[in-house]
Amino acid sequence: MTNNRILLSICIPTYNRASTLEQTLRNITENPEIDDRVEIIVSDNASTDHTRQVVTQFPKVKYYCNDENIKDLNFSKVLSYASGEYIKLTNDTTFYKPQAITTILGLIEKHKETKPILYFCQNAFNYRNCEKWCESLDQFLNILSVNITWTNIFGIWREQFIELEDKNRMAALQFAQVDWNLRNFEHIGKGVIYFSDFLGFTPLTKKGGYNVIRVFVENYLSILYPYVESGKISVSAFELEKKRLYQVNIQQWLPNLYVNKKVQFDFDMSGVWSLLLHTYGKKKYFWISLPEIFFYIIFIKFKNLVRPIIKKL
């Protein structure tokens, strides 16, 4: 039974990021806007580092630890522990900036009777410090775009999350939250997205561990396909998203992913070009982008080469 006193559950899945998590929890628990209307939950995916010892430093945090690493199933697991009216995924590298929690709590209070789809999104694209209502999946996808994949974007009224069946059907694709976003909007049919500078981030020394291009290009688009085939997302909205995914994200990521993969990143880059050719080979914008991508790869390599020399001067 929901504890009516708790409005917001901040749900943090984590694995082997003890030092980062410590900074994140310190930022959240020391935030004076956190009161007894907010609960903080950590679900540890059987970390082999000192995550447990870190979390015990924060008595306000509810800590759960899985018996084994269940990968992205941990997302639904951490949300299942929540008792707030509105439950929100939060990445273990993320904290809330001043006034963010106050704003979020106020908006949960405002909407808790009607319970529309409700999202709190970091300023992005053309939307900054505003609210955007949407009444179709086309609008929803157009406004959020690839942000729909982001762990930090996902939030849902607890009773709506309970009603979602087969919650983990897309967990193997590393995008359970995308499936939840789309299914819940399809069911409710109306939502509001608030854009603001809500979040701050604890830096990671190195990101990686999976094929990021394959996850975004193949997995993400495959979740959208059934909605296009059924007519719930129009072909034009899908093609726009496919183009924006490439131009705003993939095209920008590729040079750094290749050049700095041993320093900043540890992503698997195998099969990337064959995948992009298969997905975007008939698109003019893909071929136009290639000279720019290769130019930036050369530029970043050159910059990395001369930086140590300049430092010595």
PDB file of C-alpha atoms in Angstrom:
ATOM      1  CA  MET A   1       0.000   0.000   0.000  1.00  0.00           C
ATOM      2  CA  THR A   2       1.383   3.429  -0.987  1.00  0.00           C
ATOM      3  CA  ASN A   3       2.577   5.648   1.804  1.00  0.00           C
ATOM      4  CA  ASN A   4       0.668   8.876   1.000  1.00  0.00           C
ATOM      5  CA  ARG A   5       3.345  10.886   2.787  1.00  0.00           C
ATOM      6  CA  ILE A   6       5.901  10.054   0.120  1.00  0.00           C
ATOM      7  CA  LEU A   7       5.400  11.947  -3.133  1.00  0.00           C
ATOM      8  CA  LEU A   8       8.671  11.164  -4.889  1.00  0.00           C
ATOM      9  CA  SER A   9      10.848   8.061  -4.967  1.00  0.00           C
ATOM     10  CA  ILE A  10      14.360   8.630  -6.342  1.00  0.00           C
ATOM     11  CA  CYS A  11      15.401   5.180  -7.555  1.00  0.00           C
ATOM     12  CA  ILE A  12      19.081   4.561  -8.292  1.00  0.00           C
ATOM     13  CA  PRO A  13      20.288   1.318  -9.921  1.00  0.00           C
ATOM     14  CA  THR A  14      24.045   0.871  -9.562  1.00  0.00           C
ATOM     15  CA  TYR A  15      26.897  -1.517 -10.270  1.00  0.00           C
ATOM     16  CA  ASN A  16      30.578  -1.184  -9.344  1.00  0.00           C
ATOM     17  CA  ARG A  17      30.644   2.609  -9.155  1.00  0.00           C
ATOM     18  CA  ALA A  18      31.258   3.020  -5.454  1.00  0.00           C
ATOM     19  CA  SER A  19      33.283   6.223  -5.630  1.00  0.00           C
ATOM     20  CA  THR A  20      30.947   7.883  -8.114  1.00  0.00           C
ATOM     21  CA  LEU A  21      27.888   6.741  -6.168  1.00  0.00           C
ATOM     22  CA  GLU A  22      29.332   8.179  -2.959  1.00  0.00           C
ATOM     23  CA  GLN A  23      29.580  11.642  -4.513  1.00  0.00           C
ATOM     24  CA  THR A  24      26.109  11.307  -6.006  1.00  0.00           C
ATOM     25  CA  LEU A  25      24.487  10.240  -2.723  1.00  0.00           C
ATOM     26  CA  ARG A  26      26.270  12.973  -0.806  1.00  0.00           C
ATOM     27  CA  ASN A  27      24.935  15.577  -3.222  1.00  0.00           C
ATOM     28  CA  ILE A  28      21.394  14.200  -2.994  1.00  0.00           C
ATOM     29  CA  THR A  29      21.195  13.537   0.755  1.00  0.00           C
ATOM     30  CA  GLU A  30      22.725  16.891   1.651  1.00  0.00           C
ATOM     31  CA  ASN A  31      20.254  18.734  -0.562  1.00  0.00           C
ATOM     32  CA  PRO A  32      18.109  20.821   1.858  1.00  0.00           C
ATOM     33  CA  GLU A  33      15.095  20.452  -0.465  1.00  0.00           C
ATOM     34  CA  ILE A  34      14.907  16.716   0.296  1.00  0.00           C
ATOM     35  CA  ASP A  35      12.312  16.250   3.045  1.00  0.00           C
ATOM     36  CA  ASP A  36      10.075  13.437   4.264  1.00  0.00           C
ATOM     37  CA  ARG A  37       8.066  13.576   1.044  1.00  0.00           C
ATOM     38  CA  VAL A  38      11.073  12.065  -0.747  1.00  0.00           C
ATOM     39  CA  GLU A  39      12.629   8.630  -0.422  1.00  0.00           C
ATOM     40  CA  ILE A  40      15.983   7.574  -1.901  1.00  0.00           C
ATOM     41  CA  ILE A  41      16.452   3.958  -2.960  1.00  0.00           C
ATOM     42  CA  VAL A  42      19.590   2.197  -4.206  1.00  0.00           C
ATOM     43  CA  SER A  43      19.462  -1.220  -5.842  1.00  0.00           C
ATOM     44  CA  ASP A  44      22.964  -2.676  -6.036  1.00  0.00           C
ATOM     45  CA  ASN A  45      23.425  -5.137  -8.895  1.00  0.00           C
ATOM     46  CA  ALA A  46      25.725  -7.430  -6.866  1.00  0.00           C
ATOM     47  CA  SER A  47      28.684  -5.037  -7.019  1.00  0.00           C
ATOM     48  CA  THR A  48      32.106  -6.498  -6.340  1.00  0.00           C
ATOM     49  CA  ASP A  49      33.563  -3.205  -5.096  1.00  0.00           C
ATOM     50  CA  HIS A  50      32.772  -1.393  -1.806  1.00  0.00           C
ATOM     51  CA  THR A  51      29.333  -0.115  -2.839  1.00  0.00           C
ATOM     52  CA  ARG A  52      27.645  -1.568   0.259  1.00  0.00           C
ATOM     53  CA  GLN A  53      30.080   0.225   2.588  1.00  0.00           C
ATOM     54  CA  VAL A  54      29.501   3.478   0.713  1.00  0.00           C
ATOM     55  CA  VAL A  55      25.725   3.355   1.001  1.00  0.00           C
ATOM     56  CA  THR A  56      25.808   2.546   4.739  1.00  0.00           C
ATOM     57  CA  GLN A  57      27.289   6.020   5.247  1.00  0.00           C
ATOM     58  CA  PHE A  58      23.892   7.457   4.285  1.00  0.00           C
ATOM     59  CA  PRO A  59      21.186   6.332   6.735  1.00  0.00           C
ATOM     60  CA  LYS A  60      18.464   8.127   4.754  1.00  0.00           C
ATOM     61  CA  VAL A  61      19.061   5.820   1.800  1.00  0.00           C
ATOM     62  CA  LYS A  62      17.149   2.540   1.485  1.00  0.00           C
ATOM     63  CA  TYR A  63      19.620  -0.067   0.250  1.00  0.00           C
ATOM     64  CA  TYR A  64      18.893  -3.342  -1.539  1.00  0.00           C
ATOM     65  CA  CYS A  65      21.437  -5.719  -3.059  1.00  0.00           C
ATOM     66  CA  ASN A  66      20.737  -8.379  -5.673  1.00  0.00           C
ATOM     67  CA  ASP A  67      22.153 -11.862  -5.178  1.00  0.00           C
ATOM     68  CA  GLU A  68      23.633 -11.701  -8.685  1.00  0.00           C
ATOM     69  CA  ASN A  69      24.112  -9.191 -11.477  1.00  0.00           C
ATOM     70  CA  ILE A  70      20.768  -9.087 -13.273  1.00  0.00           C
ATOM     71  CA  LYS A  71      21.892  -6.337 -15.665  1.00  0.00           C
ATOM     72  CA  ASP A  72      19.038  -4.115 -16.900  1.00  0.00           C
ATOM     73  CA  LEU A  73      16.459  -6.113 -14.946  1.00  0.00           C
ATOM     74  CA  ASN A  74      17.738  -4.015 -12.068  1.00  0.00           C
ATOM     75  CA  PHE A  75      15.768  -1.043 -13.439  1.00  0.00           C
ATOM     76  CA  SER A  76      12.388  -2.636 -12.754  1.00  0.00           C
ATOM     77  CA  LYS A  77      13.782  -4.088  -9.521  1.00  0.00           C
ATOM     78  CA  VAL A  78      14.713  -0.710  -8.037  1.00  0.00           C
ATOM     79  CA  LEU A  79      11.371   0.778  -9.089  1.00  0.00           C
ATOM     80  CA  SER A  80       9.533  -2.123  -7.444  1.00  0.00           C
ATOM     81  CA  TYR A  81      10.905  -1.041  -4.047  1.00  0.00           C
ATOM     82  CA  ALA A  82       9.401   2.449  -4.348  1.00  0.00           C
ATOM     83  CA  SER A  83       6.432   3.615  -2.304  1.00  0.00           C
ATOM     84  CA  GLY A  84       6.083   7.180  -3.588  1.00  0.00           C
ATOM     85  CA  GLU A  85       3.200   8.412  -5.711  1.00  0.00           C
ATOM     86  CA  TYR A  86       5.665   9.283  -8.457  1.00  0.00           C
ATOM     87  CA  ILE A  87       8.708   7.069  -8.982  1.00  0.00           C
ATOM     88  CA  LYS A  88      11.776   8.240 -10.871  1.00  0.00           C
ATOM     89  CA  LEU A  89      14.854   6.491 -12.192  1.00  0.00           C
ATOM     90  CA  THR A  90      18.061   8.377 -11.479  1.00  0.00           C
ATOM     91  CA  ASN A  91      21.449   7.399 -12.843  1.00  0.00           C
ATOM     92  CA  ASP A  92      24.145   6.774 -10.233  1.00  0.00           C
ATOM     93  CA  THR A  93      26.168   9.629 -11.733  1.00  0.00           C
ATOM     94  CA  THR A  94      23.356  12.171 -11.315  1.00  0.00           C
ATOM     95  CA  PHE A  95      22.291  14.658  -8.671  1.00  0.00           C
ATOM     96  CA  TYR A  96      19.718  17.445  -8.559  1.00  0.00           C
ATOM     97  CA  LYS A  97      20.606  21.104  -8.929  1.00  0.00           C
ATOM     98  CA  PRO A  98      19.274  23.830  -6.581  1.00  0.00           C
ATOM     99  CA  GLN A  99      15.496  24.290  -6.820  1.00  0.00           C
ATOM    100  CA  ALA A 100      15.084  21.144  -8.948  1.00  0.00           C
ATOM    101  CA  ILE A 101      13.583  18.987  -6.178  1.00  0.00           C
ATOM    102  CA  THR A 102      11.338  21.850  -5.029  1.00  0.00           C
ATOM    103  CA  THR A 103      10.102  22.300  -8.607  1.00  0.00           C
ATOM    104  CA  ILE A 104       9.578  18.573  -9.155  1.00  0.00           C
ATOM    105  CA  LEU A 105       7.651  18.145  -5.904  1.00  0.00           C
ATOM    106  CA  GLY A 106       5.450  21.135  -6.752  1.00  0.00           C
ATOM    107  CA  LEU A 107       4.619  19.697 -10.170  1.00  0.00           C
ATOM    108  CA  ILE A 108       3.879  16.250  -8.728  1.00  0.00           C
ATOM    109  CA  GLU A 109       1.467  17.916  -6.301  1.00  0.00           C
ATOM    110  CA  LYS A 110      -0.099  19.874  -9.161  1.00  0.00           C
ATOM    111  CA  HIS A 111      -0.744  16.793 -11.313  1.00  0.00           C
ATOM    112  CA  LYS A 112      -1.311  14.030  -8.769  1.00  0.00           C
ATOM    113  CA  GLU A 113      -5.099  14.054  -9.108  1.00  0.00           C
ATOM    114  CA  THR A 114      -5.249  13.764 -12.919  1.00  0.00           C
ATOM    115  CA  LYS A 115      -1.962  11.818 -13.339  1.00  0.00           C
ATOM    116  CA  PRO A 116      -1.006  12.647 -16.933  1.00  0.00           C
ATOM    117  CA  ILE A 117       2.260  11.282 -18.295  1.00  0.00           C
ATOM    118  CA  LEU A 118       4.790  13.460 -16.466  1.00  0.00           C
ATOM    119  CA  TYR A 119       8.467  13.927 -17.324  1.00  0.00           C
ATOM    120  CA  PHE A 120      11.249  16.163 -16.098  1.00  0.00           C
ATOM    121  CA  CYS A 121      13.816  16.600 -18.849  1.00  0.00           C
ATOM    122  CA  GLN A 122      17.124  18.374 -18.933  1.00  0.00           C
ATOM    123  CA  ASN A 123      17.122  21.340 -21.334  1.00  0.00           C
ATOM    124  CA  ALA A 124      17.641  19.955 -24.827  1.00  0.00           C
ATOM    125  CA  PHE A 125      17.260  20.731 -28.517  1.00  0.00           C
ATOM    126  CA  ASN A 126      14.872  23.662 -28.965  1.00  0.00           C
ATOM    127  CA  TYR A 127      13.183  23.244 -25.596  1.00  0.00           C
ATOM    128  CA  ARG A 128      14.562  25.175 -22.650  1.00  0.00           C
ATOM    129  CA  ASN A 129      12.866  26.171 -19.399  1.00  0.00           C
ATOM    130  CA  CYS A 130       9.382  25.411 -20.679  1.00  0.00           C
ATOM    131  CA  GLU A 131       6.560  22.902 -20.566  1.00  0.00           C
ATOM    132  CA  LYS A 132       5.344  20.955 -23.583  1.00  0.00           C
ATOM    133  CA  TRP A 133       2.076  19.051 -23.729  1.00  0.00           C
ATOM    134  CA  CYS A 134       1.652  16.204 -26.179  1.00  0.00           C
ATOM    135  CA  GLU A 135      -1.410  14.229 -27.195  1.00  0.00           C
ATOM    136  CA  SER A 136      -0.003  11.726 -29.681  1.00  0.00           C
ATOM    137  CA  LEU A 137       2.980   9.407 -29.923  1.00  0.00           C
ATOM    138  CA  ASP A 138       4.210  11.476 -32.864  1.00  0.00           C
ATOM    139  CA  GLN A 139       4.314  14.589 -30.678  1.00  0.00           C
ATOM    140  CA  PHE A 140       5.814  12.668 -27.783  1.00  0.00           C
ATOM    141  CA  LEU A 141       8.631  11.279 -29.942  1.00  0.00           C
ATOM    142  CA  ASN A 142       9.224  14.589 -31.702  1.00  0.00           C
ATOM    143  CA  ILE A 143       9.583  16.511 -28.432  1.00  0.00           C
ATOM    144  CA  LEU A 144      11.702  13.998 -26.501  1.00  0.00           C
ATOM    145  CA  SER A 145      13.526  12.332 -29.395  1.00  0.00           C
ATOM    146  CA  VAL A 146      16.500  10.223 -28.273  1.00  0.00           C
ATOM    147  CA  ASN A 147      16.086  11.599 -24.727  1.00  0.00           C
ATOM    148  CA  ILE A 148      13.406   8.921 -24.430  1.00  0.00           C
ATOM    149  CA  THR A 149      16.276   6.428 -24.035  1.00  0.00           C
ATOM    150  CA  TRP A 150      17.884   8.244 -21.126  1.00  0.00           C
ATOM    151  CA  THR A 151      17.640   6.610 -17.712  1.00  0.00           C
ATOM    152  CA  ASN A 152      17.196   9.987 -16.042  1.00  0.00           C
ATOM    153  CA  ILE A 153      14.172  10.914 -18.142  1.00  0.00           C
ATOM    154  CA  PHE A 154      12.070   8.021 -16.917  1.00  0.00           C
ATOM    155  CA  GLY A 155       9.477   8.738 -14.285  1.00  0.00           C
ATOM    156  CA  ILE A 156       5.963   7.388 -13.823  1.00  0.00           C
ATOM    157  CA  TRP A 157       3.077   7.421 -11.394  1.00  0.00           C
ATOM    158  CA  ARG A 158       3.523   4.341  -9.265  1.00  0.00           C
ATOM    159  CA  GLU A 159       0.039   2.977  -9.946  1.00  0.00           C
ATOM    160  CA  GLN A 160       0.670   3.228 -13.706  1.00  0.00           C
ATOM    161  CA  PHE A 161       3.959   1.360 -13.369  1.00  0.00           C
ATOM    162  CA  ILE A 162       2.267  -1.437 -11.443  1.00  0.00           C
ATOM    163  CA  GLU A 163      -0.249  -1.812 -14.278  1.00  0.00           C
ATOM    164  CA  LEU A 164       2.446  -2.316 -16.940  1.00  0.00           C
ATOM    165  CA  GLU A 165       2.609  -6.012 -17.797  1.00  0.00           C
ATOM    166  CA  ASP A 166       5.729  -7.922 -18.814  1.00  0.00           C
ATOM    167  CA  LYS A 167       7.923  -5.060 -17.647  1.00  0.00           C
ATOM    168  CA  ASN A 168      11.197  -6.672 -18.661  1.00  0.00           C
ATOM    169  CA  ARG A 169      10.353  -7.649 -22.221  1.00  0.00           C
ATOM    170  CA  MET A 170      12.868  -5.115 -23.629  1.00  0.00           C
ATOM    171  CA  ALA A 171      15.478  -5.343 -20.877  1.00  0.00           C
ATOM    172  CA  ALA A 172      17.775  -7.494 -23.029  1.00  0.00           C
ATOM    173  CA  LEU A 173      17.894  -4.610 -25.526  1.00  0.00           C
ATOM    174  CA  GLN A 174      19.103  -2.318 -22.698  1.00  0.00           C
ATOM    175  CA  PHE A 175      16.089  -0.069 -23.200  1.00  0.00           C
ATOM    176  CA  ALA A 176      13.357  -1.296 -20.871  1.00  0.00           C
ATOM    177  CA  GLN A 177      12.619   2.351 -20.067  1.00  0.00           C
ATOM    178  CA  VAL A 178      11.921   3.194 -23.735  1.00  0.00           C
ATOM    179  CA  ASP A 179       9.329   0.433 -23.861  1.00  0.00           C
ATOM    180  CA  TRP A 180       7.751   1.716 -20.623  1.00  0.00           C
ATOM    181  CA  ASN A 181       7.663   5.270 -21.949  1.00  0.00           C
ATOM    182  CA  LEU A 182       5.916   4.287 -25.178  1.00  0.00           C
ATOM    183  CA  ARG A 183       3.470   1.816 -23.679  1.00  0.00           C
ATOM    184  CA  ASN A 184       2.420   4.110 -20.894  1.00  0.00           C
ATOM    185  CA  PHE A 185       1.878   7.025 -23.257  1.00  0.00           C
ATOM    186  CA  GLU A 186      -0.108   4.779 -25.593  1.00  0.00           C
ATOM    187  CA  HIS A 187      -2.320   3.847 -22.631  1.00  0.00           C
ATOM    188  CA  ILE A 188      -2.752   7.306 -21.059  1.00  0.00           C
ATOM    189  CA  GLY A 189      -2.712   9.321 -24.279  1.00  0.00           C
ATOM    190  CA  LYS A 190      -1.724  12.696 -22.853  1.00  0.00           C
ATOM    191  CA  GLY A 191       1.405  13.965 -21.193  1.00  0.00           C
ATOM    192  CA  VAL A 192       3.465  16.956 -20.180  1.00  0.00           C
ATOM    193  CA  ILE A 193       7.239  17.348 -20.308  1.00  0.00           C
ATOM    194  CA  TYR A 194       8.955  19.990 -18.218  1.00  0.00           C
ATOM    195  CA  PHE A 195      12.314  21.188 -19.499  1.00  0.00           C
ATOM    196  CA  SER A 196      14.779  22.845 -17.145  1.00  0.00           C
ATOM    197  CA  ASP A 197      18.342  22.637 -15.857  1.00  0.00           C
ATOM    198  CA  PHE A 198      17.352  19.971 -13.325  1.00  0.00           C
ATOM    199  CA  LEU A 199      20.476  17.843 -13.119  1.00  0.00           C
ATOM    200  CA  GLY A 200      24.174  17.861 -12.335  1.00  0.00           C
ATOM    201  CA  PHE A 201      26.560  15.000 -13.004  1.00  0.00           C
ATOM    202  CA  THR A 202      29.375  13.270 -11.164  1.00  0.00           C
ATOM    203  CA  PRO A 203      32.085  12.647 -13.799  1.00  0.00           C
ATOM    204  CA  LEU A 204      33.123   9.117 -14.710  1.00  0.00           C
ATOM    205  CA  THR A 205      36.751   8.329 -15.513  1.00  0.00           C
ATOM    206  CA  LYS A 206      35.763   5.966 -18.335  1.00  0.00           C
ATOM    207  CA  LYS A 207      32.469   4.980 -19.952  1.00  0.00           C
ATOM    208  CA  GLY A 208      31.810   1.814 -21.909  1.00  0.00           C
ATOM    209  CA  GLY A 209      31.258  -1.891 -21.663  1.00  0.00           C
ATOM    210  CA  TYR A 210      28.876  -2.351 -24.607  1.00  0.00           C
ATOM    211  CA  ASN A 211      28.401  -1.491 -28.285  1.00  0.00           C
ATOM    212  CA  VAL A 212      26.821   1.933 -27.889  1.00  0.00           C
ATOM    213  CA  ILE A 213      26.158   2.458 -31.611  1.00  0.00           C
ATOM    214  CA  ARG A 214      24.432  -0.916 -31.964  1.00  0.00           C
ATOM    215  CA  VAL A 215      22.309  -0.266 -28.876  1.00  0.00           C
ATOM    216  CA  PHE A 216      21.105   3.101 -30.156  1.00  0.00           C
ATOM    217  CA  VAL A 217      20.792   2.341 -33.860  1.00  0.00           C
ATOM    218  CA  GLU A 218      19.610  -1.260 -33.838  1.00  0.00           C
ATOM    219  CA  ASN A 219      17.958  -1.741 -30.446  1.00  0.00           C
ATOM    220  CA  TYR A 220      16.317   1.666 -30.091  1.00  0.00           C
ATOM    221  CA  LEU A 221      14.899   1.749 -33.621  1.00  0.00           C
ATOM    222  CA  SER A 222      13.676  -1.863 -33.314  1.00  0.00           C
ATOM    223  CA  ILE A 223      11.519  -0.823 -30.338  1.00  0.00           C
ATOM    224  CA  LEU A 224       9.947   1.931 -32.454  1.00  0.00           C
ATOM    225  CA  TYR A 225       9.254  -0.291 -35.514  1.00  0.00           C
ATOM    226  CA  PRO A 226       6.082  -2.033 -34.207  1.00  0.00           C
ATOM    227  CA  TYR A 227       4.503   1.359 -33.463  1.00  0.00           C
ATOM    228  CA  VAL A 228       5.216   2.454 -37.034  1.00  0.00           C
ATOM    229  CA  GLU A 229       3.862  -0.789 -38.499  1.00  0.00           C
ATOM    230  CA  SER A 230       0.643  -0.403 -36.485  1.00  0.00           C
ATOM    231  CA  GLY A 231       0.255   3.255 -37.461  1.00  0.00           C
ATOM    232  CA  LYS A 232       0.608   4.546 -33.902  1.00  0.00           C
ATOM    233  CA  ILE A 233       3.756   6.407 -34.949  1.00  0.00           C
ATOM    234  CA  SER A 234       3.666   7.866 -38.468  1.00  0.00           C
ATOM    235  CA  VAL A 235       6.315   6.985 -41.030  1.00  0.00           C
ATOM    236  CA  SER A 236       7.269  10.672 -41.287  1.00  0.00           C
ATOM    237  CA  ALA A 237       7.762  10.969 -37.507  1.00  0.00           C
ATOM    238  CA  PHE A 238       9.860   7.802 -37.490  1.00  0.00           C
ATOM    239  CA  GLU A 239      12.041   8.945 -40.399  1.00  0.00           C
ATOM    240  CA  LEU A 240      12.563  12.308 -38.709  1.00  0.00           C
ATOM    241  CA  GLU A 241      13.655  10.556 -35.512  1.00  0.00           C
ATOM    242  CA  LYS A 242      15.926   8.209 -37.431  1.00  0.00           C
ATOM    243  CA  LYS A 243      17.583  11.201 -39.111  1.00  0.00           C
ATOM    244  CA  ARG A 244      17.874  13.162 -35.882  1.00  0.00           C
ATOM    245  CA  LEU A 245      19.348  10.145 -34.099  1.00  0.00           C
ATOM    246  CA  TYR A 246      22.099  10.058 -36.697  1.00  0.00           C
ATOM    247  CA  GLN A 247      22.788  13.771 -37.137  1.00  0.00           C
ATOM    248  CA  VAL A 248      22.458  14.928 -33.534  1.00  0.00           C
ATOM    249  CA  ASN A 249      23.983  11.885 -31.837  1.00  0.00           C
ATOM    250  CA  ILE A 250      25.732   9.205 -33.891  1.00  0.00           C
ATOM    251  CA  GLN A 251      27.530  11.637 -36.216  1.00  0.00           C
ATOM    252  CA  GLN A 252      28.766  13.631 -33.221  1.00  0.00           C
ATOM    253  CA  TRP A 253      29.843  10.581 -31.197  1.00  0.00           C
ATOM    254  CA  LEU A 254      31.797   8.639 -33.797  1.00  0.00           C
ATOM    255  CA  PRO A 255      35.048  10.672 -33.956  1.00  0.00           C
ATOM    256  CA  ASN A 256      35.528  10.683 -30.177  1.00  0.00           C
ATOM    257  CA  LEU A 257      34.474   7.065 -29.795  1.00  0.00           C
ATOM    258  CA  TYR A 258      37.130   5.970 -32.257  1.00  0.00           C
ATOM    259  CA  VAL A 259      39.990   8.241 -31.261  1.00  0.00           C
ATOM    260  CA  ASN A 260      39.573   8.270 -27.491  1.00  0.00           C
ATOM    261  CA  LYS A 261      38.250   4.749 -26.976  1.00  0.00           C
ATOM    262  CA  LYS A 262      41.268   3.736 -24.891  1.00  0.00           C
ATOM    263  CA  VAL A 263      41.221   6.894 -22.756  1.00  0.00           C
ATOM    264  CA  GLN A 264      37.701   8.222 -22.215  1.00  0.00           C
ATOM    265  CA  PHE A 265      35.701   5.282 -23.517  1.00  0.00           C
ATOM    266  CA  ASP A 266      35.684   1.519 -23.553  1.00  0.00           C
ATOM    267  CA  PHE A 267      32.831   0.882 -25.972  1.00  0.00           C
ATOM    268  CA  ASP A 268      32.746  -2.068 -28.350  1.00  0.00           C
ATOM    269  CA  MET A 269      32.966  -0.608 -31.876  1.00  0.00           C
ATOM    270  CA  SER A 270      32.854  -3.881 -33.826  1.00  0.00           C
ATOM    271  CA  GLY A 271      30.545  -3.941 -36.835  1.00  0.00           C
ATOM    272  CA  VAL A 272      29.637  -0.262 -36.502  1.00  0.00           C
ATOM    273  CA  TRP A 273      30.170   0.752 -40.124  1.00  0.00           C
ATOM    274  CA  SER A 274      28.322  -2.240 -41.578  1.00  0.00           C
ATOM    275  CA  LEU A 275      25.410  -1.480 -39.230  1.00  0.00           C
ATOM    276  CA  LEU A 276      25.341   2.189 -40.223  1.00  0.00           C
ATOM    277  CA  LEU A 277      25.567   1.274 -43.895  1.00  0.00           C
ATOM    278  CA  HIS A 278      22.657  -1.160 -43.517  1.00  0.00           C
ATOM    279  CA  THR A 279      20.521   1.370 -41.622  1.00  0.00           C
ATOM    280  CA  TYR A 280      21.430   4.626 -43.350  1.00  0.00           C
ATOM    281  CA  GLY A 281      23.008   3.539 -46.658  1.00  0.00           C
ATOM    282  CA  LYS A 282      20.086   4.865 -48.716  1.00  0.00           C
ATOM    283  CA  LYS A 283      20.074   8.237 -46.931  1.00  0.00           C
ATOM    284  CA  LYS A 284      21.799  11.172 -48.593  1.00  0.00           C
ATOM    285  CA  TYR A 285      22.563  12.817 -45.246  1.00  0.00           C
ATOM    286  CA  PHE A 286      24.627   9.775 -44.231  1.00  0.00           C
ATOM    287  CA  TRP A 287      26.974  10.045 -47.218  1.00  0.00           C
ATOM    288  CA  ILE A 288      27.242  13.823 -46.892  1.00  0.00           C
ATOM    289  CA  SER A 289      28.355  13.405 -43.260  1.00  0.00           C
ATOM    290  CA  LEU A 290      31.279  11.042 -43.926  1.00  0.00           C
ATOM    291  CA  PRO A 291      33.924  13.618 -44.952  1.00  0.00           C
ATOM    292  CA  GLU A 292      33.133  15.650 -41.830  1.00  0.00           C
ATOM    293  CA  ILE A 293      33.408  12.586 -39.593  1.00  0.00           C
ATOM    294  CA  PHE A 294      36.786  11.577 -41.033  1.00  0.00           C
ATOM    295  CA  PHE A 295      38.037  15.168 -40.832  1.00  0.00           C
ATOM    296  CA  TYR A 296      37.193  15.304 -37.114  1.00  0.00           C
ATOM    297  CA  ILE A 297      38.851  11.938 -36.501  1.00  0.00           C
ATOM    298  CA  ILE A 298      42.067  13.336 -37.996  1.00  0.00           C
ATOM    299  CA  PHE A 299      41.649  16.629 -36.118  1.00  0.00           C
ATOM    300  CA  ILE A 300      41.178  14.911 -32.734  1.00  0.00           C
ATOM    301  CA  LYS A 301      44.176  12.665 -33.364  1.00  0.00           C
ATOM    302  CA  PHE A 302      46.284  15.700 -34.200  1.00  0.00           C
ATOM    303  CA  LYS A 303      45.064  17.582 -31.112  1.00  0.00           C
ATOM    304  CA  ASN A 304      45.875  14.596 -28.892  1.00  0.00           C
ATOM    305  CA  LEU A 305      49.321  14.398 -30.466  1.00  0.00           C
ATOM    306  CA  VAL A 306      50.271  18.046 -29.935  1.00  0.00           C
ATOM    307  CA  ARG A 307      48.660  18.525 -26.516  1.00  0.00           C
ATOM    308  CA  PRO A 308      51.576  16.855 -24.579  1.00  0.00           C
ATOM    309  CA  ILE A 309      54.056  18.927 -26.579  1.00  0.00           C
ATOM    310  CA  ILE A 310      52.262  22.190 -25.771  1.00  0.00           C
ATOM    311  CA  LYS A 311      52.127  21.287 -22.074  1.00  0.00           C
ATOM    312  CA  LYS A 312      55.918  20.885 -22.029  1.00  0.00           C
ATOM    313  CA  LEU A 313      56.492  24.315 -23.564  1.00  0.00           C
TER     314      LEU A 313
END
